[in-house]
């Protein structure tokens, strides 16, 4: 996972385990769900999002973003959306869990592929950059009128991308047993989430 992203990761302790896990990642059989707090609320009713290249909506209001990703041409520390034949194929799906006065949302994101900075780049491409993301977050500002000063200040002062690896599932590479893990939100994201809820509720 990216630096400053919290939550679950898996590490192999032997070559056998490494190869077994790598095969599952290659086959897309590992399940990885992330919780993100993003700017705005992704919606199938948004004509801009419906017209965005690489973005489609699936049943249940699930946003699918499918692009290629490659290193940014002028900033080698960044990734950028591109199109074949450049880059590597990347697919992210996202579902709004909770919206906050049209200004921000808690989003469940899951990966079909696992590219560097994938969720952060894809959500920024969709116009819904992660709150606190210093690289891809963009300049969008939350409305004090809609959320209140306290929530807006909390979001503006959030010091990292609001992204948490919340669940991870895979088959044990030696025994074959299915393993599923979950991790609760860290305190900083939980506090920000509570502030957004309170702001959206009018206090």
Coordinates of N, CA and C in Angstrom, one line a residue:
X1 N 0.8 -1.2 0.0 CA 0.0 0.0 0.0 C 0.9 1.3 0.0
X2 N 0.3 2.4 -0.4 CA 1.0 3.6 -0.5 C 1.5 4.1 0.9
X3 N 2.6 4.9 0.9 CA 3.0 5.5 2.1 C 1.8 6.4 2.6
X4 N 1.6 6.4 3.9 CA 0.5 7.2 4.5 C -0.9 6.6 4.3
X5 N -1.0 5.5 3.6 CA -2.3 4.8 3.6 C -2.2 3.8 4.7
X6 N -3.3 3.7 5.4 CA -3.3 2.8 6.6 C -4.0 1.5 6.2
X7 N -3.9 0.5 7.1 CA -4.7 -0.7 6.9 C -3.9 -2.0 6.6
X8 N -4.5 -2.9 6.0 CA -4.0 -4.3 5.8 C -3.0 -4.4 4.6
X9 N -2.0 -5.3 4.8 CA -1.2 -5.7 3.7 C -0.8 -7.2 4.0
X10 N -0.4 -7.9 3.0 CA 0.1 -9.3 3.2 C 1.6 -9.4 2.8
X11 N 2.3 -10.1 3.6 CA 3.7 -10.3 3.3 C 4.0 -11.8 3.3
X12 N 4.8 -12.3 2.3 CA 5.2 -13.7 2.2 C 6.4 -13.9 3.0
X13 N 6.5 -15.1 3.7 CA 7.7 -15.4 4.5 C 8.5 -16.5 3.9
X14 N 8.1 -17.0 2.7 CA 8.9 -18.0 2.0 C 8.7 -17.8 0.5
X15 N 9.5 -18.4 -0.3 CA 9.4 -18.4 -1.7 C 8.1 -19.0 -2.2
X16 N 7.8 -20.1 -1.6 CA 6.5 -20.9 -1.9 C 5.3 -20.0 -1.7
X17 N 5.3 -19.3 -0.6 CA 4.2 -18.4 -0.3 C 4.2 -17.3 -1.2
X18 N 5.3 -16.7 -1.5 CA 5.4 -15.6 -2.4 C 4.9 -15.9 -3.8
X19 N 5.3 -17.1 -4.3 CA 4.8 -17.5 -5.7 C 3.3 -17.7 -5.6
X20 N 2.8 -18.3 -4.6 CA 1.4 -18.6 -4.4 C 0.5 -17.4 -4.4
X21 N 1.0 -16.4 -3.6 CA 0.3 -15.1 -3.5 C 0.4 -14.4 -4.9
X22 N 1.5 -14.4 -5.5 CA 1.7 -13.7 -6.7 C 0.7 -14.2 -7.8
X23 N 0.5 -15.5 -7.8 CA -0.4 -16.2 -8.8 C -1.8 -15.7 -8.5
X24 N -2.2 -15.5 -7.3 CA -3.5 -15.1 -7.0 C -3.7 -13.6 -7.4
X25 N -2.7 -12.8 -7.1 CA -2.8 -11.4 -7.6 C -2.9 -11.3 -9.1
X26 N -2.2 -12.2 -9.8 CA -2.2 -12.2 -11.2 C -3.6 -12.6 -11.7
X27 N -4.2 -13.6 -11.0 CA -5.5 -14.1 -11.4 C -6.7 -13.2 -10.9
X28 N -6.4 -12.1 -10.2 CA -7.4 -11.2 -9.6 C -8.3 -11.9 -8.6
X29 N -7.8 -12.9 -7.9 CA -8.6 -13.6 -7.0 C -8.5 -13.1 -5.5
X30 N -7.6 -12.2 -5.3 CA -7.4 -11.6 -4.0 C -8.4 -10.4 -4.0
X31 N -9.2 -10.4 -2.9 CA -10.1 -9.3 -2.7 C -9.5 -8.2 -1.8
X32 N -9.6 -7.0 -2.3 CA -9.0 -5.8 -1.6 C -10.0 -4.7 -1.6
X33 N -10.5 -4.3 -0.4 CA -11.4 -3.2 -0.3 C -10.8 -2.1 0.5
X34 N -10.9 -0.9 0.0 CA -10.4 0.3 0.7 C -11.5 1.3 0.9
X35 N -11.5 1.9 2.1 CA -12.4 3.0 2.4 C -11.7 4.3 2.2
X36 N -12.3 5.2 1.4 CA -11.7 6.5 1.1 C -12.7 7.6 1.4
X37 N -12.2 8.8 1.9 CA -13.1 10.0 2.0 C -12.7 10.9 0.8
X38 N -13.6 11.2 0.0 CA -13.3 11.9 -1.3 C -14.1 13.2 -1.3
X39 N -13.6 14.1 -2.2 CA -14.3 15.4 -2.4 C -15.5 15.1 -3.4
X40 N -16.6 15.7 -3.0 CA -17.8 15.5 -3.8 C -18.4 14.1 -3.6
X41 N -19.5 13.9 -4.3 CA -20.2 12.6 -4.2 C -20.4 12.0 -5.6
X42 N -19.6 11.0 -6.0 CA -19.8 10.4 -7.3 C -21.2 9.9 -7.6
X43 N -21.7 10.3 -8.7 CA -23.1 9.9 -9.0 C -23.3 9.6 -10.5
X44 N -24.2 8.6 -10.8 CA -24.5 8.3 -12.1 C -25.3 9.4 -12.8
X45 N -25.9 10.3 -12.0 CA -26.6 11.5 -12.5 C -25.8 12.6 -12.9
X46 N -24.5 12.5 -12.7 CA -23.5 13.6 -13.0 C -23.2 13.5 -14.5
X47 N -23.6 14.5 -15.4 CA -23.3 14.4 -16.8 C -21.9 14.4 -17.1
X48 N -21.1 15.2 -16.3 CA -19.7 15.3 -16.5 C -19.0 13.9 -16.3
X49 N -19.4 13.2 -15.3 CA -18.8 11.9 -15.0 C -19.3 10.9 -16.0
X50 N -20.5 11.0 -16.5 CA -21.0 10.0 -17.5 C -20.3 10.2 -18.8
X51 N -19.8 11.4 -19.1 CA -19.1 11.7 -20.3 C -17.6 11.5 -20.2
X52 N -17.1 11.1 -19.1 CA -15.6 11.0 -18.9 C -15.1 9.7 -19.5
X53 N -14.0 9.9 -20.3 CA -13.4 8.7 -20.9 C -12.9 7.7 -19.8
X54 N -13.2 6.5 -19.9 CA -12.7 5.5 -19.0 C -13.7 5.2 -17.8
X55 N -14.7 6.1 -17.6 CA -15.6 5.9 -16.5 C -17.0 5.4 -17.0
X56 N -17.5 4.4 -16.3 CA -18.9 3.9 -16.6 C -19.5 3.5 -15.3
X57 N -20.8 3.4 -15.3 CA -21.6 3.0 -14.1 C -22.2 1.6 -14.4
X58 N -22.0 0.7 -13.4 CA -22.5 -0.6 -13.4 C -23.8 -0.7 -12.5
X59 N -24.4 -1.8 -12.5 CA -25.6 -2.0 -11.7 C -25.4 -1.7 -10.2
X60 N -26.3 -1.0 -9.6 CA -26.2 -0.7 -8.2 C -25.4 0.6 -8.0
X61 N -25.2 1.4 -9.0 CA -24.5 2.7 -8.9 C -23.0 2.6 -8.7
X62 N -22.5 1.4 -9.1 CA -21.0 1.2 -8.9 C -20.3 1.9 -10.1
X63 N -19.4 2.8 -9.7 CA -18.5 3.5 -10.7 C -17.4 2.6 -11.0
X64 N -17.2 2.3 -12.3 CA -16.0 1.6 -12.8 C -15.1 2.5 -13.6
X65 N -13.8 2.6 -13.2 CA -12.9 3.4 -13.9 C -11.8 2.5 -14.5
X66 N -11.7 2.5 -15.8 CA -10.8 1.6 -16.5 C -9.9 2.4 -17.4
X67 N -8.6 2.5 -17.1 CA -7.7 3.3 -17.9 C -6.4 2.5 -17.9
X68 N -5.4 3.1 -18.6 CA -4.0 2.7 -18.3 C -3.4 3.7 -17.4
X69 N -2.4 3.3 -16.7 CA -1.6 4.1 -15.8 C -0.1 4.0 -16.1
X70 N 0.6 5.2 -16.1 CA 2.0 5.2 -16.3 C 2.6 6.4 -15.6
X71 N 3.9 6.4 -15.5 CA 4.6 7.5 -14.8 C 4.3 8.8 -15.5
X72 N 4.0 9.8 -14.7 CA 3.8 11.2 -15.3 C 5.0 11.6 -16.1
X73 N 4.8 12.3 -17.2 CA 5.9 12.6 -18.1 C 6.9 13.6 -17.5
X74 N 6.4 14.5 -16.7 CA 7.3 15.6 -16.1 C 7.6 15.4 -14.6
X75 N 6.8 14.6 -13.9 CA 7.0 14.3 -12.5 C 7.1 12.8 -12.3
X76 N 8.3 12.3 -12.1 CA 8.4 10.8 -12.1 C 7.9 10.2 -10.8
X77 N 7.6 11.0 -9.8 CA 7.0 10.5 -8.6 C 5.5 10.3 -8.7
X78 N 4.9 10.8 -9.7 CA 3.5 10.7 -9.9 C 3.1 9.7 -10.9
X79 N 1.9 9.2 -10.8 CA 1.3 8.3 -11.9 C 0.3 9.2 -12.6
X80 N 0.0 8.8 -13.9 CA -1.0 9.5 -14.7 C -1.8 8.6 -15.5
X81 N -3.1 9.0 -15.7 CA -4.0 8.3 -16.6 C -3.5 8.4 -18.0
X82 N -3.5 7.3 -18.7 CA -3.1 7.3 -20.2 C -3.9 6.2 -20.9
X83 N -3.7 6.1 -22.1 CA -4.5 5.1 -22.9 C -3.6 4.3 -23.8
X84 N -4.0 3.1 -24.1 CA -3.2 2.2 -24.9 C -2.7 2.9 -26.1
X85 N -1.4 2.6 -26.5 CA -0.6 1.5 -26.0 C 0.3 1.9 -24.8
X86 N 0.2 3.1 -24.3 CA 1.0 3.5 -23.2 C 0.5 2.8 -21.9
X87 N 1.4 2.7 -20.9 CA 1.0 2.3 -19.6 C 0.6 0.9 -19.4
X88 N 0.0 0.7 -18.2 CA -0.5 -0.7 -17.8 C -2.0 -0.6 -17.4
X89 N -2.7 -1.6 -17.8 CA -4.2 -1.6 -17.6 C -4.5 -1.5 -16.1
X90 N -5.5 -0.7 -15.7 CA -5.9 -0.6 -14.3 C -7.4 -0.4 -14.2
X91 N -8.0 -1.1 -13.3 CA -9.4 -1.1 -13.1 C -9.8 -0.9 -11.6
X92 N -10.5 0.1 -11.3 CA -11.0 0.4 -10.0 C -12.5 0.5 -10.0
X93 N -13.1 -0.1 -9.0 CA -14.6 0.1 -8.8 C -14.8 0.8 -7.5
X94 N -15.9 1.6 -7.5 CA -16.1 2.5 -6.3 C -17.6 2.6 -6.1
X95 N -18.0 2.5 -4.8 CA -19.4 2.6 -4.4 C -19.6 3.6 -3.3
X96 N -20.5 4.5 -3.4 CA -20.7 5.5 -2.3 C -21.4 4.8 -1.2
X97 N -20.7 4.9 0.0 CA -21.3 4.3 1.2 C -22.2 5.4 1.9
X98 N -21.7 6.6 1.9 CA -22.4 7.7 2.6 C -21.9 9.0 2.0
X99 N -22.9 9.9 1.7 CA -22.6 11.2 1.2 C -22.8 12.3 2.3
X100 N -22.1 13.4 2.2 CA -22.2 14.5 3.2 C -22.5 15.8 2.5
X101 N -23.8 16.1 2.4 CA -24.3 17.4 1.9 C -23.8 17.7 0.5
X102 N -23.6 16.6 -0.3 CA -23.1 16.8 -1.7 C -21.7 17.3 -1.8
X103 N -21.0 17.4 -0.6 CA -19.6 18.0 -0.6 C -18.5 16.9 -0.5
X104 N -18.8 15.8 0.1 CA -17.8 14.8 0.3 C -18.5 13.4 0.5
X105 N -17.8 12.3 0.4 CA -18.4 11.0 0.5 C -17.4 10.0 1.1
X106 N -18.0 9.0 1.8 CA -17.2 7.8 2.2 C -17.5 6.8 1.1
X107 N -16.4 6.3 0.5 CA -16.5 5.5 -0.7 C -15.8 4.2 -0.5
X108 N -16.4 3.1 -0.8 CA -15.8 1.8 -0.8 C -15.2 1.5 -2.2
X109 N -13.9 1.4 -2.3 CA -13.2 1.1 -3.5 C -12.6 -0.3 -3.5
X110 N -12.7 -1.0 -4.6 CA -12.0 -2.2 -4.7 C -11.3 -2.4 -6.1
X111 N -10.2 -3.2 -6.0 CA -9.3 -3.2 -7.1 C -9.4 -4.5 -7.9
X112 N -9.4 -4.3 -9.2 CA -9.3 -5.5 -10.1 C -7.8 -5.7 -10.4
X113 N -7.1 -4.6 -10.5 CA -5.6 -4.6 -10.7 C -5.0 -3.9 -9.5
X114 N -3.7 -3.9 -9.4 CA -3.0 -3.2 -8.3 C -1.9 -2.4 -8.8
X115 N -2.1 -1.2 -9.3 CA -1.0 -0.4 -9.8 C -0.7 0.7 -8.7
X116 N 0.5 1.2 -8.8 CA 0.9 2.3 -7.9 C 0.0 3.4 -7.9
X117 N -0.5 3.8 -6.7 CA -1.4 5.0 -6.5 C -2.7 4.8 -7.3
X118 N -3.1 3.6 -7.6 CA -4.2 3.4 -8.5 C -5.5 4.1 -8.0
X119 N -5.9 3.9 -6.8 CA -7.2 4.5 -6.3 C -7.1 6.0 -6.3
X120 N -6.0 6.5 -5.9 CA -5.8 8.0 -5.8 C -5.9 8.6 -7.2
X121 N -5.2 8.0 -8.1 CA -5.2 8.6 -9.5 C -6.6 8.4 -10.1
X122 N -7.2 7.3 -10.0 CA -8.5 7.1 -10.6 C -9.6 8.0 -10.0
X123 N -9.6 8.1 -8.7 CA -10.6 9.0 -8.1 C -10.4 10.5 -8.5
X124 N -9.1 10.9 -8.6 CA -8.8 12.2 -9.1 C -9.2 12.4 -10.5
X125 N -9.0 11.3 -11.4 CA -9.5 11.4 -12.8 C -11.0 11.6 -12.9
X126 N -11.7 11.0 -11.9 CA -13.1 11.1 -11.9 C -13.6 12.4 -11.3
X127 N -12.7 13.3 -10.9 CA -13.0 14.5 -10.3 C -13.4 14.4 -8.8
X128 N -13.0 13.3 -8.2 CA -13.3 13.1 -6.8 C -12.1 12.7 -6.0
X129 N -11.1 13.6 -6.0 CA -9.8 13.3 -5.4 C -10.0 13.0 -3.9
X130 N -9.1 12.3 -3.3 CA -9.1 12.0 -1.9 C -8.8 13.2 -1.0
X131 N -9.6 13.4 0.0 CA -9.3 14.4 1.0 C -7.9 14.2 1.6
X132 N -7.2 15.3 1.6 CA -5.9 15.3 2.2 C -4.8 14.8 1.3
X133 N -5.1 14.3 0.1 CA -4.1 13.8 -0.8 C -3.2 14.9 -1.3
X134 N -1.9 14.9 -0.9 CA -1.0 16.1 -1.3 C -0.6 16.0 -2.7
X135 N -0.8 14.9 -3.4 CA -0.3 14.7 -4.8 C -1.4 14.8 -5.8
X136 N -2.5 14.1 -5.5 CA -3.6 14.0 -6.5 C -4.9 14.7 -6.0
X137 N -4.9 15.3 -4.8 CA -6.2 15.7 -4.2 C -6.8 16.9 -5.0
X138 N -6.1 17.7 -5.7 CA -6.7 18.8 -6.4 C -7.0 20.0 -5.5
X139 N -7.6 21.0 -6.1 CA -7.9 22.2 -5.4 C -9.3 22.4 -5.0
X140 N -10.1 21.4 -5.1 CA -11.5 21.5 -4.8 C -11.7 21.8 -3.3
X141 N -12.5 22.7 -2.9 CA -12.7 23.0 -1.5 C -14.2 22.7 -1.1
X142 N -14.3 22.3 0.1 CA -15.7 22.0 0.6 C -16.4 23.3 1.0
X143 N -17.7 23.3 1.0 CA -18.5 24.5 1.3 C -18.7 24.6 2.8
X144 N -18.4 25.8 3.3 CA -18.6 26.0 4.7 C -20.2 26.1 4.9
X145 N -20.9 26.7 4.0 CA -22.3 26.8 4.1 C -23.0 25.4 4.2
X146 N -22.5 24.5 3.4 CA -23.1 23.1 3.4 C -22.7 22.3 4.6
X147 N -21.4 22.4 5.1 CA -20.9 21.5 6.1 C -20.5 22.2 7.4
X148 N -20.4 23.5 7.4 CA -20.0 24.2 8.6 C -18.5 24.3 8.7
X149 N -18.0 25.3 9.4 CA -16.6 25.6 9.4 C -15.8 24.5 10.0
X150 N -16.3 23.9 11.1 CA -15.5 22.8 11.8 C -15.1 21.7 10.8
X151 N -16.1 21.2 10.1 CA -15.9 20.1 9.2 C -14.9 20.5 8.0
X152 N -15.2 21.7 7.5 CA -14.3 22.1 6.4 C -12.9 22.3 6.9
X153 N -12.7 22.8 8.1 CA -11.3 23.0 8.6 C -10.7 21.6 8.9
X154 N -11.5 20.7 9.4 CA -10.9 19.3 9.6 C -10.4 18.7 8.3
X155 N -11.2 18.8 7.3 CA -10.9 18.3 6.0 C -9.6 19.0 5.4
X156 N -9.6 20.3 5.5 CA -8.5 21.1 5.0 C -7.2 20.7 5.7
X157 N -7.3 20.4 7.0 CA -6.1 20.1 7.8 C -5.7 18.7 7.9
X158 N -6.5 17.8 7.2 CA -6.1 16.4 7.2 C -4.8 16.2 6.5
X159 N -3.9 15.5 7.2 CA -2.5 15.6 6.7 C -2.0 14.4 5.8
X160 N -2.9 13.6 5.4 CA -2.5 12.5 4.5 C -3.7 12.2 3.6
X161 N -3.5 11.3 2.6 CA -4.7 10.9 1.8 C -5.6 10.1 2.7
X162 N -6.9 10.4 2.7 CA -7.8 9.7 3.5 C -8.2 8.3 2.9
X163 N -7.3 7.4 3.0 CA -7.4 6.1 2.4 C -7.0 5.0 3.4
X164 N -7.8 4.0 3.5 CA -7.6 2.9 4.4 C -7.9 1.5 3.8
X165 N -6.9 0.6 3.9 CA -7.1 -0.7 3.4 C -7.9 -1.5 4.4
X166 N -9.2 -1.6 4.2 CA -10.1 -2.1 5.2 C -10.3 -3.6 5.2
X167 N -10.2 -4.3 4.1 CA -10.4 -5.7 4.1 C -9.5 -6.4 3.0
X168 N -9.1 -7.6 3.3 CA -8.2 -8.3 2.5 C -8.6 -9.8 2.5
X169 N -8.7 -10.4 1.4 CA -9.0 -11.9 1.4 C -8.3 -12.6 0.3
X170 N -7.8 -13.8 0.7 CA -7.0 -14.6 -0.2 C -6.9 -16.0 0.3
X171 N -6.5 -17.0 -0.6 CA -6.4 -18.3 -0.2 C -4.9 -18.5 0.3
X172 N -4.8 -19.2 1.5 CA -3.5 -19.4 2.0 C -2.7 -20.2 0.9
X173 N -1.5 -19.6 0.6 CA -0.7 -20.2 -0.6 C -0.2 -21.6 -0.3
X174 N -0.2 -22.1 0.9 CA 0.2 -23.5 1.2 C -0.9 -24.4 1.5
X175 N -1.8 -24.0 2.4 CA -2.9 -24.9 2.9 C -4.2 -24.8 2.0
X176 N -4.3 -23.6 1.3 CA -5.5 -23.4 0.5 C -6.7 -22.9 1.2
X177 N -6.5 -22.7 2.5 CA -7.6 -22.2 3.4 C -7.9 -20.7 3.0
X178 N -9.2 -20.4 2.9 CA -9.6 -19.0 2.6 C -9.4 -18.2 3.8
X179 N -8.7 -17.1 3.7 CA -8.4 -16.2 4.8 C -9.0 -14.8 4.5
X180 N -9.8 -14.2 5.4 CA -10.3 -12.9 5.2 C -10.1 -12.1 6.5
X181 N -9.6 -10.9 6.2 CA -9.2 -10.0 7.3 C -9.8 -8.7 7.2
X182 N -10.1 -8.0 8.3 CA -10.6 -6.6 8.2 C -9.9 -5.8 9.2
X183 N -9.9 -4.5 9.0 CA -9.2 -3.5 9.9 C -10.1 -2.3 10.0
X184 N -10.4 -1.9 11.3 CA -11.3 -0.7 11.5 C -10.6 0.6 11.0
X185 N -11.3 1.6 10.8 CA -10.8 2.9 10.4 C -9.8 3.4 11.5
X186 N -8.7 4.0 11.2 CA -7.8 4.5 12.2 C -8.5 5.8 12.8
X187 N -7.9 6.2 13.9 CA -8.5 7.3 14.6 C -8.7 8.6 13.8
X188 N -7.6 8.9 13.0 CA -7.7 10.2 12.3 C -8.8 10.2 11.3
X189 N -9.0 9.1 10.5 CA -10.1 9.0 9.6 C -11.5 8.9 10.2
X190 N -11.5 8.2 11.4 CA -12.8 8.1 12.1 C -13.2 9.5 12.6
X191 N -12.2 10.2 13.1 CA -12.6 11.6 13.6 C -13.1 12.5 12.4
X192 N -12.4 12.4 11.3 CA -12.8 13.2 10.1 C -14.2 12.8 9.6
X193 N -14.4 11.5 9.6 CA -15.8 11.0 9.2 C -16.8 11.5 10.2
X194 N -16.6 11.5 11.5 CA -17.5 12.0 12.4 C -17.8 13.5 12.2
X195 N -16.7 14.2 11.9 CA -16.9 15.6 11.7 C -17.7 15.9 10.4
X196 N -17.5 15.2 9.4 CA -18.3 15.3 8.2 C -19.8 15.0 8.4
X197 N -20.0 13.9 9.2 CA -21.4 13.6 9.5 C -22.1 14.7 10.3
X198 N -21.3 15.2 11.3 CA -21.9 16.2 12.1 C -22.2 17.5 11.3
X199 N -21.3 17.8 10.4 CA -21.4 19.0 9.6 C -22.6 18.9 8.6
X200 N -22.7 17.7 8.0 CA -23.9 17.4 7.1 C -25.2 17.4 7.8
X201 N -25.2 17.1 9.1 CA -26.4 17.0 9.9 C -26.7 18.4 10.5
X202 N -25.9 19.4 10.2 CA -26.1 20.7 10.7 C -25.6 21.0 12.1
X203 N -24.5 20.3 12.5 CA -23.9 20.6 13.8 C -23.1 19.4 14.3

